[in-house]
Coordinates of N, CA and C in Angstrom, one line a residue:
M157 N 0.7 -1.2 0.3 CA 0.1 -0.5 -0.1 C 1.2 1.3 -0.1
S158 N 1.0 2.1 -0.9 CA 1.1 3.2 -1.3 C 1.1 4.1 0.1
L159 N 2.2 5.6 -0.1 CA 2.0 6.4 0.9 C 0.2 7.4 0.7
H160 N 0.6 7.7 -0.8 CA -0.7 8.0 -1.8 C -2.3 8.1 -1.4
A161 N -2.3 7.2 -0.9 CA -4.2 6.2 -0.6 C -4.0 7.6 0.7
P162 N -3.8 6.9 1.9 CA -4.3 7.8 3.2 C -4.3 10.1 2.9
L163 N -3.2 10.2 1.9 CA -2.5 11.7 2.2 C -4.4 11.4 0.8
R164 N -4.6 11.3 0.4 CA -5.5 11.3 -0.9 C -7.6 11.6 -0.3
S165 N -7.1 10.5 0.5 CA -8.4 10.1 1.5 C -8.0 11.5 2.7
L166 N -7.0 12.1 3.0 CA -7.3 13.1 4.3 C -7.2 14.8 3.0
A167 N -6.6 15.0 2.4 CA -7.1 16.0 1.2 C -8.9 15.5 1.2
R168 N -8.7 14.9 0.5 CA -10.6 14.5 0.5 C -11.3 15.1 1.1
A169 N -10.9 15.1 2.6 CA -11.6 14.8 4.0 C -11.9 16.8 4.0
L170 N -10.5 17.0 4.1 CA -10.8 18.3 4.2 C -11.0 19.5 3.1
I171 N -11.3 19.5 1.7 CA -12.1 19.5 0.7 C -13.0 19.7 0.9
L172 N -14.3 18.0 1.4 CA -15.1 18.3 1.8 C -15.4 19.3 2.9
V173 N -15.2 18.6 4.0 CA -15.4 19.4 5.5 C -15.6 21.6 5.4
G174 N -14.7 21.5 4.1 CA -13.7 23.0 3.8 C -15.3 23.4 3.0
G175 N -15.5 22.8 2.2 CA -16.6 22.6 1.1 C -18.3 22.9 2.0
V176 N -18.3 22.1 2.9 CA -19.7 21.9 4.1 C -19.3 23.4 4.9
V177 N -18.4 23.4 5.4 CA -18.5 24.7 6.3 C -18.3 26.6 5.4
L178 N -18.2 26.3 4.3 CA -17.9 27.4 3.4 C -19.6 27.1 3.0
I179 N -19.9 26.6 2.5 CA -21.9 26.1 2.2 C -22.8 26.4 3.5
L180 N -22.5 26.2 4.9 CA -22.8 26.6 5.9 C -23.1 27.9 6.2
G181 N -21.3 29.1 5.7 CA -21.0 30.1 6.2 C -21.6 31.1 5.2
S182 N -22.1 30.5 4.1 CA -23.2 31.1 3.7 C -24.6 31.5 3.3
V183 N -25.1 30.5 3.9 CA -26.9 30.1 4.5 C -26.4 31.2 5.7
L184 N -26.0 31.1 6.4 CA -26.1 32.2 7.8 C -26.0 33.1 7.3
Q185 N -25.1 33.9 6.8 CA -24.9 35.4 5.6 C -26.2 35.7 5.4
I186 N -26.5 34.9 4.4 CA -28.4 35.0 4.1 C -29.1 35.3 4.9
V187 N -29.7 34.0 5.5 CA -30.2 34.3 6.3 C -30.1 35.0 7.2
G188 N -28.9 35.8 8.0 CA -28.4 37.3 8.2 C -28.1 37.0 9.7
S189 N -27.6 35.2 10.5 CA -27.6 34.9 11.7 C -26.6 35.1 11.6
R190 N -25.3 35.8 12.6 CA -24.2 35.8 13.1 C -24.7 35.4 14.0
S191 N -22.8 34.1 14.0 CA -22.1 33.3 15.0 C -21.2 34.0 15.6
I192 N -20.6 32.9 17.0 CA -19.2 33.5 17.8 C -17.6 33.5 16.5
L193 N -18.2 32.1 15.6 CA -17.4 31.9 14.7 C -17.5 32.5 13.7
D194 N -16.6 33.0 13.0 CA -16.7 33.9 11.1 C -16.6 33.0 10.2
L195 N -17.7 32.3 10.4 CA -17.5 31.2 9.0 C -17.6 31.7 7.8
T196 N -17.9 32.8 7.8 CA -18.8 33.6 6.4 C -17.4 33.8 5.4
P197 N -17.4 33.8 4.3 CA -16.8 33.8 3.5 C -16.5 35.7 2.5
N198 N -15.1 35.8 2.9 CA -14.8 37.2 3.2 C -13.7 37.2 1.9
I199 N -14.8 38.2 0.5 CA -14.4 38.4 -0.8 C -15.0 39.9 0.2
R200 N -13.5 40.5 -0.4 CA -13.3 42.3 -0.4 C -14.1 42.6 -1.0
S201 N -13.9 42.8 -2.8 CA -14.6 43.4 -3.5 C -16.3 43.6 -3.4
L202 N -16.8 42.3 -2.8 CA -17.6 41.9 -3.1 C -18.8 42.5 -1.8
G203 N -20.0 42.5 -2.4 CA -21.0 42.6 -0.9 C -21.0 41.2 -0.1
L204 N -22.3 41.8 0.8 CA -22.2 41.0 1.9 C -23.4 39.4 1.1
F205 N -24.2 40.4 0.5 CA -24.6 39.2 -0.5 C -24.4 38.2 -1.5
T206 N -24.2 38.9 -1.8 CA -23.3 38.9 -3.5 C -22.0 37.5 -3.4
G207 N -21.0 38.2 -2.0 CA -20.3 37.0 -1.9 C -20.7 36.1 -1.0
A208 N -21.8 36.3 0.1 CA -22.0 34.6 0.4 C -22.7 33.9 -0.9
I209 N -23.2 34.2 -2.2 CA -24.0 33.9 -3.2 C -22.9 33.2 -3.7
I210 N -21.4 33.7 -4.3 CA -20.2 33.2 -4.5 C -19.6 32.2 -3.7
G211 N -19.5 32.7 -2.3 CA -19.3 31.5 -1.2 C -20.7 30.2 -1.8
L212 N -21.4 30.5 -1.9 CA -21.9 28.7 -1.6 C -22.0 28.4 -3.2
I213 N -21.5 28.7 -4.1 CA -21.1 28.4 -5.0 C -20.2 27.5 -5.3
I214 N -18.7 28.1 -4.8 CA -16.9 27.6 -4.5 C -17.9 26.5 -3.7
G215 N -18.2 26.9 -2.7 CA -18.7 25.7 -1.7 C -19.2 23.9 -2.0
V216 N -20.0 24.4 -3.1 CA -20.6 23.2 -3.9 C -19.7 22.5 -4.8
L217 N -18.9 23.7 -5.3 CA -17.2 22.6 -6.5 C -17.2 22.0 -5.5
A218 N -16.7 22.9 -4.2 CA -15.3 21.7 -3.5 C -16.1 20.4 -3.2
L219 N -17.6 20.3 -3.1 CA -17.9 19.0 -3.0 C -17.5 18.5 -3.8
I220 N -18.3 19.1 -5.3 CA -18.0 18.3 -6.1 C -17.0 17.9 -6.9
G221 N -16.0 18.9 -6.9 CA -14.2 19.1 -6.7 C -13.4 17.0 -5.7
A222 N -13.5 16.9 -4.7 CA -13.4 16.7 -3.9 C -13.3 14.9 -4.1
S223 N -13.9 14.7 -5.0 CA -13.9 13.0 -5.6 C -12.6 13.0 -7.0
Q224 N -12.5 14.1 -7.1 CA -11.3 14.7 -8.8 C -10.2 15.0 -8.0
V225 N -9.3 14.0 -6.0 CA -9.0 15.3 -6.2 C -7.0 14.6 -6.6
S226 N -7.4 13.4 -7.1 CA -6.4 13.4 -7.6 C -5.8 13.4 -9.5
S227 N -6.9 14.1 -9.5 CA -6.6 15.2 -11.0 C -5.8 16.5 -10.8
P228 N -5.1 17.0 -11.3 CA -3.7 18.0 -11.0 C -4.4 18.9 -11.4
V229 N -5.5 19.5 -12.2 CA -6.4 20.3 -12.5 C -7.4 20.5 -11.4
W230 N -8.2 19.8 -11.2 CA -9.4 19.7 -10.6 C -8.5 20.7 -8.6
T231 N -7.2 20.1 -9.0 CA -6.7 20.4 -7.1 C -6.2 21.8 -7.5
I232 N -5.4 22.8 -8.1 CA -5.4 23.5 -8.8 C -6.8 24.8 -8.8
I233 N -7.5 24.4 -9.6 CA -8.5 24.9 -10.1 C -9.4 25.1 -8.0
L234 N -9.5 24.0 -7.0 CA -9.9 24.5 -5.9 C -9.1 24.9 -4.9
M235 N -7.5 24.9 -5.1 CA -6.4 25.9 -4.3 C -6.8 27.6 -4.6
V236 N -6.7 27.8 -6.5 CA -7.6 29.2 -6.2 C -8.9 29.2 -5.7
L237 N -10.3 29.2 -6.5 CA -11.4 28.8 -5.3 C -10.8 29.4 -3.7
G238 N -10.2 28.3 -3.1 CA -10.2 28.7 -1.5 C -9.6 29.4 -1.3
Y239 N -8.4 30.5 -2.4 CA -7.9 31.5 -1.7 C -8.8 32.5 -1.3
L240 N -9.5 32.7 -2.8 CA -10.3 33.4 -3.0 C -11.2 34.1 -1.5
V241 N -11.7 32.9 -1.2 CA -12.9 33.0 -0.8 C -12.4 33.6 0.4
S242 N -10.9 33.1 1.2 CA -10.1 33.4 1.7 C -11.2 33.5 3.9
S243 N -12.0 32.4 3.4 CA -12.5 32.1 5.5 C -12.2 30.6 5.6
L244 N -12.3 30.1 6.3 CA -12.0 29.0 7.4 C -12.6 27.7 6.6
G245 N -14.0 27.4 5.4 CA -13.9 26.6 4.6 C -12.4 26.7 3.5
G246 N -12.4 28.3 3.0 CA -11.2 28.2 2.2 C -10.0 28.3 2.4
I247 N -9.8 28.6 3.5 CA -8.7 27.5 4.1 C -8.1 26.0 4.5
L248 N -9.8 25.3 4.6 CA -10.1 24.3 4.4 C -9.3 23.5 3.0
I249 N -10.5 23.9 2.2 CA -10.6 23.5 1.2 C -8.9 24.0 0.1
F250 N -8.5 25.5 0.3 CA -7.0 25.5 0.1 C -5.8 24.1 0.7
I251 N -5.8 23.6 2.4 CA -4.7 23.1 1.7 C -5.2 21.8 2.0
G252 N -6.2 21.3 1.6 CA -7.0 19.9 1.3 C -6.2 19.7 -0.5
A253 N -6.9 20.9 -1.2 CA -6.0 20.8 -2.7 C -4.7 21.2 -2.9
L254 N -3.5 21.9 -1.6 CA -2.7 21.5 -1.6 C -2.5 20.2 -1.6
I255 N -2.6 19.3 -0.8 CA -2.2 18.2 -0.4 C -2.6 17.1 -1.3
G256 N -3.9 17.4 -2.0 CA -3.6 16.4 -3.3 C -3.2 17.0 -4.4
L257 N -2.3 18.2 -4.6 CA -1.8 17.8 -5.7 C -0.5 17.2 -5.7
V258 N 0.3 17.2 -4.2 CA 1.1 16.8 -3.5 C 1.0 15.4 -4.2
T259 N 0.2 15.0 -4.2 CA 0.4 13.6 -3.9 C -0.4 13.6 -5.6
A260 N -0.9 14.6 -5.5 CA -0.9 13.6 -7.5 C 0.6 13.9 -8.3
L261 N 1.5 14.9 -8.1 CA 2.1 15.2 -9.0 C 4.2 14.2 -8.7
V262 N 3.7 13.9 -7.5 CA 5.2 13.6 -6.8 C 5.1 11.4 -7.1
K263 N 5.6 11.3 -7.6 CA 5.6 9.9 -7.7 C 6.3 9.0 -6.7
S264 N 5.6 7.6 -6.8 CA 6.2 6.8 -5.7 C 7.4 5.8 -6.1

């Protein structure tokens, strides 16, 4: 058993958790509820509602892209999207995609 399988599952789990956190934060921001933790997407140049919609779309894309963690193209796309959102969910997506990219590019 190679080392790539546990790292891919870790990357997939981080991307899934980041996508769920991003979706929950976006829904809470749309509803208008504030929580103790700042889970809301932080897209600096957009308004609150537009940023929440973009965060919701990126969260759904992260859930879809979590199954494609072995593809370098998807991991790069998820890294860029996670960086753009820059919230807790975005950071988890970015880290998971980075681990997925490393496992996809490193030969065993």
